Amino acid sequence: MAGISVTLEGDNIQLSFQKGEQSTAVVMDPHAARSLVRAVSQLLSAIGESTGEGDEMPEELVDVTSQTIDIGMDEHGMAVVALQAGMMPPFLLRLKDDEARHIAQSLLEILNSPRDARVSHGDH
């Protein structure tokens, strides 16, 4: 059976594994550690294991933290949006035409509605 320990190394987190005579340690900054936690939770969910917080992973709203949001096309002509949100690493979102149209139309409807109507519908 492998032994796993997690310790603080200054502002970083050290994850150590030991199995028999072999041991390995990985030092991560908080951002990388959060990404690892999300990835492991998603893998557990994918194989049908409980995350320990209920059967479903909690949905979390995160604010866009990119200085810019880049929009363009990929090599196949699909719409691509590039941004960063919260503590997640920067990512690309590739959209089919109907998905991109739906998002664009929905955003226009929201932006064209009066502010008080937006607030009464959950601010979205």
PDB file of N, CA and C in Angstrom, residues 10-96:
ATOM      1  N   GLY A  10       6.592  26.431   3.095  1.00  0.00           N
ATOM      2  CA  GLY A  10       6.443  27.878   2.901  1.00  0.00           C
ATOM      3  C   GLY A  10       5.038  28.166   2.415  1.00  0.00           C
ATOM      4  N   ASP A  11       4.920  28.828   1.253  1.00  0.00           N
ATOM      5  CA  ASP A  11       3.604  29.104   0.657  1.00  0.00           C
ATOM      6  C   ASP A  11       3.183  28.028  -0.331  1.00  0.00           C
ATOM      7  N   ASN A  12       4.005  27.003  -0.480  1.00  0.00           N
ATOM      8  CA  ASN A  12       3.714  25.933  -1.422  1.00  0.00           C
ATOM      9  C   ASN A  12       3.251  24.678  -0.693  1.00  0.00           C
ATOM     10  N   ILE A  13       2.706  23.753  -1.446  1.00  0.00           N
ATOM     11  CA  ILE A  13       2.211  22.494  -0.902  1.00  0.00           C
ATOM     12  C   ILE A  13       3.071  21.373  -1.456  1.00  0.00           C
ATOM     13  N   GLN A  14       3.525  20.497  -0.565  1.00  0.00           N
ATOM     14  CA  GLN A  14       4.324  19.347  -0.995  1.00  0.00           C
ATOM     15  C   GLN A  14       3.470  18.098  -0.870  1.00  0.00           C
ATOM     16  N   LEU A  15       3.375  17.364  -1.958  1.00  0.00           N
ATOM     17  CA  LEU A  15       2.649  16.108  -2.009  1.00  0.00           C
ATOM     18  C   LEU A  15       3.685  15.007  -2.152  1.00  0.00           C
ATOM     19  N   SER A  16       3.754  14.104  -1.170  1.00  0.00           N
ATOM     20  CA  SER A  16       4.767  13.046  -1.163  1.00  0.00           C
ATOM     21  C   SER A  16       4.101  11.683  -1.261  1.00  0.00           C
ATOM     22  N   PHE A  17       4.723  10.810  -2.049  1.00  0.00           N
ATOM     23  CA  PHE A  17       4.242   9.444  -2.219  1.00  0.00           C
ATOM     24  C   PHE A  17       5.367   8.489  -1.827  1.00  0.00           C
ATOM     25  N   GLN A  18       5.027   7.419  -1.149  1.00  0.00           N
ATOM     26  CA  GLN A  18       6.022   6.405  -0.835  1.00  0.00           C
ATOM     27  C   GLN A  18       5.396   5.036  -1.010  1.00  0.00           C
ATOM     28  N   LYS A  19       6.093   4.181  -1.745  1.00  0.00           N
ATOM     29  CA  LYS A  19       5.657   2.795  -1.934  1.00  0.00           C
ATOM     30  C   LYS A  19       6.895   1.932  -1.810  1.00  0.00           C
ATOM     31  N   GLY A  20       6.930   1.141  -0.786  1.00  0.00           N
ATOM     32  CA  GLY A  20       8.103   0.316  -0.527  1.00  0.00           C
ATOM     33  C   GLY A  20       9.306   1.195  -0.266  1.00  0.00           C
ATOM     34  N   GLU A  21      10.373   0.980  -1.013  1.00  0.00           N
ATOM     35  CA  GLU A  21      11.600   1.754  -0.851  1.00  0.00           C
ATOM     36  C   GLU A  21      11.609   3.035  -1.690  1.00  0.00           C
ATOM     37  N   GLN A  22      10.664   3.162  -2.605  1.00  0.00           N
ATOM     38  CA  GLN A  22      10.654   4.325  -3.497  1.00  0.00           C
ATOM     39  C   GLN A  22       9.795   5.445  -2.932  1.00  0.00           C
ATOM     40  N   SER A  23      10.273   6.677  -3.087  1.00  0.00           N
ATOM     41  CA  SER A  23       9.472   7.832  -2.677  1.00  0.00           C
ATOM     42  C   SER A  23       9.655   8.958  -3.683  1.00  0.00           C
ATOM     43  N   THR A  24       8.622   9.748  -3.836  1.00  0.00           N
ATOM     44  CA  THR A  24       8.616  10.882  -4.756  1.00  0.00           C
ATOM     45  C   THR A  24       7.886  12.032  -4.074  1.00  0.00           C
ATOM     46  N   ALA A  25       8.364  13.238  -4.293  1.00  0.00           N
ATOM     47  CA  ALA A  25       7.702  14.417  -3.753  1.00  0.00           C
ATOM     48  C   ALA A  25       7.518  15.447  -4.863  1.00  0.00           C
ATOM     49  N   VAL A  26       6.394  16.124  -4.838  1.00  0.00           N
ATOM     50  CA  VAL A  26       6.088  17.176  -5.798  1.00  0.00           C
ATOM     51  C   VAL A  26       5.710  18.418  -5.002  1.00  0.00           C
ATOM     52  N   VAL A  27       6.336  19.560  -5.321  1.00  0.00           N
ATOM     53  CA  VAL A  27       6.001  20.823  -4.679  1.00  0.00           C
ATOM     54  C   VAL A  27       5.180  21.649  -5.664  1.00  0.00           C
ATOM     55  N   MET A  28       4.017  22.131  -5.190  1.00  0.00           N
ATOM     56  CA  MET A  28       3.097  22.872  -6.051  1.00  0.00           C
ATOM     57  C   MET A  28       2.751  24.212  -5.415  1.00  0.00           C
ATOM     58  N   ASP A  29       2.519  25.201  -6.251  1.00  0.00           N
ATOM     59  CA  ASP A  29       1.978  26.454  -5.729  1.00  0.00           C
ATOM     60  C   ASP A  29       0.471  26.257  -5.509  1.00  0.00           C
ATOM     61  N   PRO A  30      -0.186  27.156  -4.797  1.00  0.00           N
ATOM     62  CA  PRO A  30      -1.617  26.978  -4.512  1.00  0.00           C
ATOM     63  C   PRO A  30      -2.466  26.813  -5.769  1.00  0.00           C
ATOM     64  N   HIS A  31      -2.128  27.522  -6.828  1.00  0.00           N
ATOM     65  CA  HIS A  31      -2.876  27.429  -8.090  1.00  0.00           C
ATOM     66  C   HIS A  31      -2.817  26.007  -8.642  1.00  0.00           C
ATOM     67  N   ALA A  32      -1.626  25.437  -8.688  1.00  0.00           N
ATOM     68  CA  ALA A  32      -1.464  24.069  -9.198  1.00  0.00           C
ATOM     69  C   ALA A  32      -2.176  23.067  -8.297  1.00  0.00           C
ATOM     70  N   ALA A  33      -2.132  23.286  -6.988  1.00  0.00           N
ATOM     71  CA  ALA A  33      -2.797  22.376  -6.056  1.00  0.00           C
ATOM     72  C   ALA A  33      -4.303  22.381  -6.271  1.00  0.00           C
ATOM     73  N   ARG A  34      -4.890  23.575  -6.472  1.00  0.00           N
ATOM     74  CA  ARG A  34      -6.332  23.649  -6.743  1.00  0.00           C
ATOM     75  C   ARG A  34      -6.686  22.920  -8.029  1.00  0.00           C
ATOM     76  N   SER A  35      -5.856  23.082  -9.045  1.00  0.00           N
ATOM     77  CA  SER A  35      -6.095  22.394 -10.317  1.00  0.00           C
ATOM     78  C   SER A  35      -6.045  20.886 -10.127  1.00  0.00           C
ATOM     79  N   LEU A  36      -5.103  20.416  -9.315  1.00  0.00           N
ATOM     80  CA  LEU A  36      -4.989  18.980  -9.043  1.00  0.00           C
ATOM     81  C   LEU A  36      -6.239  18.477  -8.314  1.00  0.00           C
ATOM     82  N   VAL A  37      -6.714  19.223  -7.334  1.00  0.00           N
ATOM     83  CA  VAL A  37      -7.918  18.828  -6.594  1.00  0.00           C
ATOM     84  C   VAL A  37      -9.109  18.725  -7.533  1.00  0.00           C
ATOM     85  N   ARG A  38      -9.284  19.716  -8.413  1.00  0.00           N
ATOM     86  CA  ARG A  38     -10.398  19.673  -9.374  1.00  0.00           C
ATOM     87  C   ARG A  38     -10.275  18.474 -10.303  1.00  0.00           C
ATOM     88  N   ALA A  39      -9.060  18.240 -10.794  1.00  0.00           N
ATOM     89  CA  ALA A  39      -8.855  17.138 -11.735  1.00  0.00           C
ATOM     90  C   ALA A  39      -9.145  15.792 -11.074  1.00  0.00           C
ATOM     91  N   VAL A  40      -8.662  15.588  -9.853  1.00  0.00           N
ATOM     92  CA  VAL A  40      -8.913  14.329  -9.150  1.00  0.00           C
ATOM     93  C   VAL A  40     -10.407  14.173  -8.867  1.00  0.00           C
ATOM     94  N   SER A  41     -11.077  15.251  -8.470  1.00  0.00           N
ATOM     95  CA  SER A  41     -12.526  15.188  -8.222  1.00  0.00           C
ATOM     96  C   SER A  41     -13.287  14.811  -9.482  1.00  0.00           C
ATOM     97  N   GLN A  42     -12.885  15.384 -10.617  1.00  0.00           N
ATOM     98  CA  GLN A  42     -13.548  15.053 -11.883  1.00  0.00           C
ATOM     99  C   GLN A  42     -13.303  13.602 -12.274  1.00  0.00           C
ATOM    100  N   LEU A  43     -12.083  13.110 -12.037  1.00  0.00           N
ATOM    101  CA  LEU A  43     -11.788  11.710 -12.340  1.00  0.00           C
ATOM    102  C   LEU A  43     -12.596  10.778 -11.446  1.00  0.00           C
ATOM    103  N   LEU A  44     -12.691  11.093 -10.166  1.00  0.00           N
ATOM    104  CA  LEU A  44     -13.503  10.278  -9.255  1.00  0.00           C
ATOM    105  C   LEU A  44     -14.963  10.262  -9.687  1.00  0.00           C
ATOM    106  N   SER A  45     -15.452  11.427 -10.094  1.00  0.00           N
ATOM    107  CA  SER A  45     -16.824  11.514 -10.572  1.00  0.00           C
ATOM    108  C   SER A  45     -17.012  10.681 -11.840  1.00  0.00           C
ATOM    109  N   ALA A  46     -16.018  10.712 -12.731  1.00  0.00           N
ATOM    110  CA  ALA A  46     -16.106   9.981 -13.996  1.00  0.00           C
ATOM    111  C   ALA A  46     -16.148   8.470 -13.780  1.00  0.00           C
ATOM    112  N   ILE A  47     -15.491   7.984 -12.739  1.00  0.00           N
ATOM    113  CA  ILE A  47     -15.506   6.537 -12.495  1.00  0.00           C
ATOM    114  C   ILE A  47     -16.597   6.146 -11.508  1.00  0.00           C
ATOM    115  N   GLY A  48     -17.440   7.116 -11.125  1.00  0.00           N
ATOM    116  CA  GLY A  48     -18.583   6.818 -10.290  1.00  0.00           C
ATOM    117  C   GLY A  48     -18.305   6.834  -8.807  1.00  0.00           C
ATOM    118  N   GLU A  49     -17.166   7.331  -8.395  1.00  0.00           N
ATOM    119  CA  GLU A  49     -16.842   7.427  -6.972  1.00  0.00           C
ATOM    120  C   GLU A  49     -17.358   8.745  -6.419  1.00  0.00           C
ATOM    121  N   SER A  50     -17.769   8.741  -5.174  1.00  0.00           N
ATOM    122  CA  SER A  50     -18.219   9.959  -4.513  1.00  0.00           C
ATOM    123  C   SER A  50     -17.030  10.851  -4.216  1.00  0.00           C
ATOM    124  N   THR A  51     -17.222  12.178  -4.320  1.00  0.00           N
ATOM    125  CA  THR A  51     -16.152  13.120  -4.011  1.00  0.00           C
ATOM    126  C   THR A  51     -16.071  13.401  -2.519  1.00  0.00           C
ATOM    127  N   GLY A  52     -16.959  12.809  -1.719  1.00  0.00           N
ATOM    128  CA  GLY A  52     -16.953  13.045  -0.284  1.00  0.00           C
ATOM    129  C   GLY A  52     -17.777  14.263   0.111  1.00  0.00           C
ATOM    130  N   GLU A  53     -18.240  15.027  -0.857  1.00  0.00           N
ATOM    131  CA  GLU A  53     -19.034  16.225  -0.593  1.00  0.00           C
ATOM    132  C   GLU A  53     -20.445  16.055  -1.144  1.00  0.00           C
ATOM    133  N   GLY A  54     -20.861  14.847  -1.324  1.00  0.00           N
ATOM    134  CA  GLY A  54     -22.138  14.588  -1.971  1.00  0.00           C
ATOM    135  C   GLY A  54     -21.836  13.952  -3.323  1.00  0.00           C
ATOM    136  N   ASP A  55     -22.862  13.552  -4.002  1.00  0.00           N
ATOM    137  CA  ASP A  55     -22.651  12.859  -5.269  1.00  0.00           C
ATOM    138  C   ASP A  55     -22.277  13.784  -6.411  1.00  0.00           C
ATOM    139  N   GLU A  56     -22.663  15.038  -6.314  1.00  0.00           N
ATOM    140  CA  GLU A  56     -22.362  15.961  -7.394  1.00  0.00           C
ATOM    141  C   GLU A  56     -21.304  16.946  -6.965  1.00  0.00           C
ATOM    142  N   MET A  57     -20.476  17.357  -7.926  1.00  0.00           N
ATOM    143  CA  MET A  57     -19.503  18.391  -7.626  1.00  0.00           C
ATOM    144  C   MET A  57     -20.226  19.728  -7.567  1.00  0.00           C
ATOM    145  N   PRO A  58     -19.918  20.546  -6.592  1.00  0.00           N
ATOM    146  CA  PRO A  58     -20.607  21.835  -6.517  1.00  0.00           C
ATOM    147  C   PRO A  58     -20.225  22.730  -7.691  1.00  0.00           C
ATOM    148  N   GLU A  59     -21.233  23.391  -8.246  1.00  0.00           N
ATOM    149  CA  GLU A  59     -20.942  24.338  -9.313  1.00  0.00           C
ATOM    150  C   GLU A  59     -20.468  25.632  -8.689  1.00  0.00           C
ATOM    151  N   GLU A  60     -19.481  26.226  -9.321  1.00  0.00           N
ATOM    152  CA  GLU A  60     -18.897  27.434  -8.778  1.00  0.00           C
ATOM    153  C   GLU A  60     -18.867  28.491  -9.866  1.00  0.00           C
ATOM    154  N   LEU A  61     -19.396  29.663  -9.573  1.00  0.00           N
ATOM    155  CA  LEU A  61     -19.300  30.778 -10.503  1.00  0.00           C
ATOM    156  C   LEU A  61     -17.980  31.469 -10.269  1.00  0.00           C
ATOM    157  N   VAL A  62     -17.244  31.707 -11.338  1.00  0.00           N
ATOM    158  CA  VAL A  62     -15.972  32.416 -11.217  1.00  0.00           C
ATOM    159  C   VAL A  62     -15.984  33.608 -12.150  1.00  0.00           C
ATOM    160  N   ASP A  63     -15.352  34.673 -11.725  1.00  0.00           N
ATOM    161  CA  ASP A  63     -15.257  35.866 -12.553  1.00  0.00           C
ATOM    162  C   ASP A  63     -14.134  35.712 -13.553  1.00  0.00           C
ATOM    163  N   VAL A  64     -14.306  36.312 -14.717  1.00  0.00           N
ATOM    164  CA  VAL A  64     -13.237  36.336 -15.710  1.00  0.00           C
ATOM    165  C   VAL A  64     -12.119  37.201 -15.158  1.00  0.00           C
ATOM    166  N   THR A  65     -10.906  36.662 -15.159  1.00  0.00           N
ATOM    167  CA  THR A  65      -9.758  37.403 -14.628  1.00  0.00           C
ATOM    168  C   THR A  65      -8.760  37.768 -15.720  1.00  0.00           C
ATOM    169  N   SER A  66      -9.074  37.448 -16.972  1.00  0.00           N
ATOM    170  CA  SER A  66      -8.213  37.822 -18.083  1.00  0.00           C
ATOM    171  C   SER A  66      -8.233  39.327 -18.274  1.00  0.00           C
ATOM    172  N   GLN A  67      -7.095  39.883 -18.669  1.00  0.00           N
ATOM    173  CA  GLN A  67      -7.093  41.300 -19.020  1.00  0.00           C
ATOM    174  C   GLN A  67      -7.819  41.510 -20.338  1.00  0.00           C
ATOM    175  N   THR A  68      -7.796  40.493 -21.194  1.00  0.00           N
ATOM    176  CA  THR A  68      -8.533  40.544 -22.456  1.00  0.00           C
ATOM    177  C   THR A  68      -9.227  39.211 -22.675  1.00  0.00           C
ATOM    178  N   ILE A  69     -10.283  39.244 -23.453  1.00  0.00           N
ATOM    179  CA  ILE A  69     -10.942  38.021 -23.912  1.00  0.00           C
ATOM    180  C   ILE A  69     -10.742  38.000 -25.412  1.00  0.00           C
ATOM    181  N   ASP A  70     -10.001  37.025 -25.887  1.00  0.00           N
ATOM    182  CA  ASP A  70      -9.713  36.930 -27.317  1.00  0.00           C
ATOM    183  C   ASP A  70     -10.735  36.036 -27.993  1.00  0.00           C
ATOM    184  N   ILE A  71     -11.232  36.491 -29.133  1.00  0.00           N
ATOM    185  CA  ILE A  71     -12.212  35.738 -29.909  1.00  0.00           C
ATOM    186  C   ILE A  71     -11.688  35.620 -31.324  1.00  0.00           C
ATOM    187  N   GLY A  72     -11.709  34.411 -31.862  1.00  0.00           N
ATOM    188  CA  GLY A  72     -11.215  34.188 -33.213  1.00  0.00           C
ATOM    189  C   GLY A  72     -11.740  32.874 -33.750  1.00  0.00           C
ATOM    190  N   MET A  73     -11.031  32.353 -34.742  1.00  0.00           N
ATOM    191  CA  MET A  73     -11.414  31.079 -35.343  1.00  0.00           C
ATOM    192  C   MET A  73     -10.234  30.136 -35.305  1.00  0.00           C
ATOM    193  N   ASP A  74     -10.529  28.836 -35.182  1.00  0.00           N
ATOM    194  CA  ASP A  74      -9.471  27.840 -35.249  1.00  0.00           C
ATOM    195  C   ASP A  74      -9.212  27.468 -36.708  1.00  0.00           C
ATOM    196  N   GLU A  75      -8.348  26.501 -36.917  1.00  0.00           N
ATOM    197  CA  GLU A  75      -7.981  26.102 -38.280  1.00  0.00           C
ATOM    198  C   GLU A  75      -9.129  25.480 -39.063  1.00  0.00           C
ATOM    199  N   HIS A  76     -10.231  25.104 -38.364  1.00  0.00           N
ATOM    200  CA  HIS A  76     -11.384  24.511 -39.034  1.00  0.00           C
ATOM    201  C   HIS A  76     -12.538  25.499 -39.177  1.00  0.00           C
ATOM    202  N   GLY A  77     -12.296  26.768 -38.836  1.00  0.00           N
ATOM    203  CA  GLY A  77     -13.323  27.796 -38.963  1.00  0.00           C
ATOM    204  C   GLY A  77     -14.317  27.834 -37.819  1.00  0.00           C
ATOM    205  N   MET A  78     -14.022  27.146 -36.717  1.00  0.00           N
ATOM    206  CA  MET A  78     -14.911  27.176 -35.557  1.00  0.00           C
ATOM    207  C   MET A  78     -14.560  28.378 -34.684  1.00  0.00           C
ATOM    208  N   ALA A  79     -15.565  28.962 -34.062  1.00  0.00           N
ATOM    209  CA  ALA A  79     -15.348  30.098 -33.169  1.00  0.00           C
ATOM    210  C   ALA A  79     -14.578  29.637 -31.935  1.00  0.00           C
ATOM    211  N   VAL A  80     -13.606  30.443 -31.513  1.00  0.00           N
ATOM    212  CA  VAL A  80     -12.801  30.130 -30.335  1.00  0.00           C
ATOM    213  C   VAL A  80     -12.754  31.356 -29.433  1.00  0.00           C
ATOM    214  N   VAL A  81     -12.984  31.143 -28.145  1.00  0.00           N
ATOM    215  CA  VAL A  81     -12.892  32.189 -27.142  1.00  0.00           C
ATOM    216  C   VAL A  81     -11.769  31.793 -26.192  1.00  0.00           C
ATOM    217  N   ALA A  82     -10.826  32.708 -25.955  1.00  0.00           N
ATOM    218  CA  ALA A  82      -9.707  32.449 -25.050  1.00  0.00           C
ATOM    219  C   ALA A  82      -9.799  33.394 -23.871  1.00  0.00           C
ATOM    220  N   LEU A  83      -9.757  32.837 -22.657  1.00  0.00           N
ATOM    221  CA  LEU A  83      -9.847  33.665 -21.466  1.00  0.00           C
ATOM    222  C   LEU A  83      -9.311  32.911 -20.256  1.00  0.00           C
ATOM    223  N   GLN A  84      -9.272  33.604 -19.142  1.00  0.00           N
ATOM    224  CA  GLN A  84      -8.936  32.993 -17.867  1.00  0.00           C
ATOM    225  C   GLN A  84     -10.027  33.362 -16.887  1.00  0.00           C
ATOM    226  N   ALA A  85     -10.400  32.422 -16.034  1.00  0.00           N
ATOM    227  CA  ALA A  85     -11.454  32.663 -15.055  1.00  0.00           C
ATOM    228  C   ALA A  85     -10.998  32.180 -13.689  1.00  0.00           C
ATOM    229  N   GLY A  86     -11.062  33.065 -12.728  1.00  0.00           N
ATOM    230  CA  GLY A  86     -10.689  32.695 -11.369  1.00  0.00           C
ATOM    231  C   GLY A  86      -9.273  32.174 -11.303  1.00  0.00           C
ATOM    232  N   MET A  87      -9.089  31.105 -10.529  1.00  0.00           N
ATOM    233  CA  MET A  87      -7.765  30.516 -10.345  1.00  0.00           C
ATOM    234  C   MET A  87      -7.453  29.457 -11.400  1.00  0.00           C
ATOM    235  N   MET A  88      -8.383  29.220 -12.330  1.00  0.00           N
ATOM    236  CA  MET A  88      -8.146  28.225 -13.370  1.00  0.00           C
ATOM    237  C   MET A  88      -7.077  28.734 -14.328  1.00  0.00           C
ATOM    238  N   PRO A  89      -6.327  27.825 -14.935  1.00  0.00           N
ATOM    239  CA  PRO A  89      -5.362  28.274 -15.941  1.00  0.00           C
ATOM    240  C   PRO A  89      -6.105  28.816 -17.165  1.00  0.00           C
ATOM    241  N   PRO A  90      -5.447  29.640 -17.981  1.00  0.00           N
ATOM    242  CA  PRO A  90      -6.098  30.135 -19.201  1.00  0.00           C
ATOM    243  C   PRO A  90      -6.590  28.958 -20.048  1.00  0.00           C
ATOM    244  N   PHE A  91      -7.720  29.158 -20.722  1.00  0.00           N
ATOM    245  CA  PHE A  91      -8.245  28.073 -21.541  1.00  0.00           C
ATOM    246  C   PHE A  91      -8.891  28.605 -22.804  1.00  0.00           C
ATOM    247  N   LEU A  92      -9.067  27.704 -23.760  1.00  0.00           N
ATOM    248  CA  LEU A  92      -9.744  27.999 -25.018  1.00  0.00           C
ATOM    249  C   LEU A  92     -11.084  27.292 -25.018  1.00  0.00           C
ATOM    250  N   LEU A  93     -12.094  27.987 -25.478  1.00  0.00           N
ATOM    251  CA  LEU A  93     -13.424  27.410 -25.593  1.00  0.00           C
ATOM    252  C   LEU A  93     -13.777  27.384 -27.070  1.00  0.00           C
ATOM    253  N   ARG A  94     -13.877  26.193 -27.647  1.00  0.00           N
ATOM    254  CA  ARG A  94     -14.196  26.040 -29.073  1.00  0.00           C
ATOM    255  C   ARG A  94     -15.694  25.807 -29.192  1.00  0.00           C
ATOM    256  N   LEU A  95     -16.360  26.600 -30.051  1.00  0.00           N
ATOM    257  CA  LEU A  95     -17.812  26.557 -30.175  1.00  0.00           C
ATOM    258  C   LEU A  95     -18.243  26.201 -31.586  1.00  0.00           C
ATOM    259  N   LYS A  96     -19.261  25.345 -31.674  1.00  0.00           N
ATOM    260  CA  LYS A  96     -19.894  25.093 -32.964  1.00  0.00           C
ATOM    261  C   LYS A  96     -20.695  26.335 -33.324  1.00  0.00           C
TER     262      LYS A  96
END
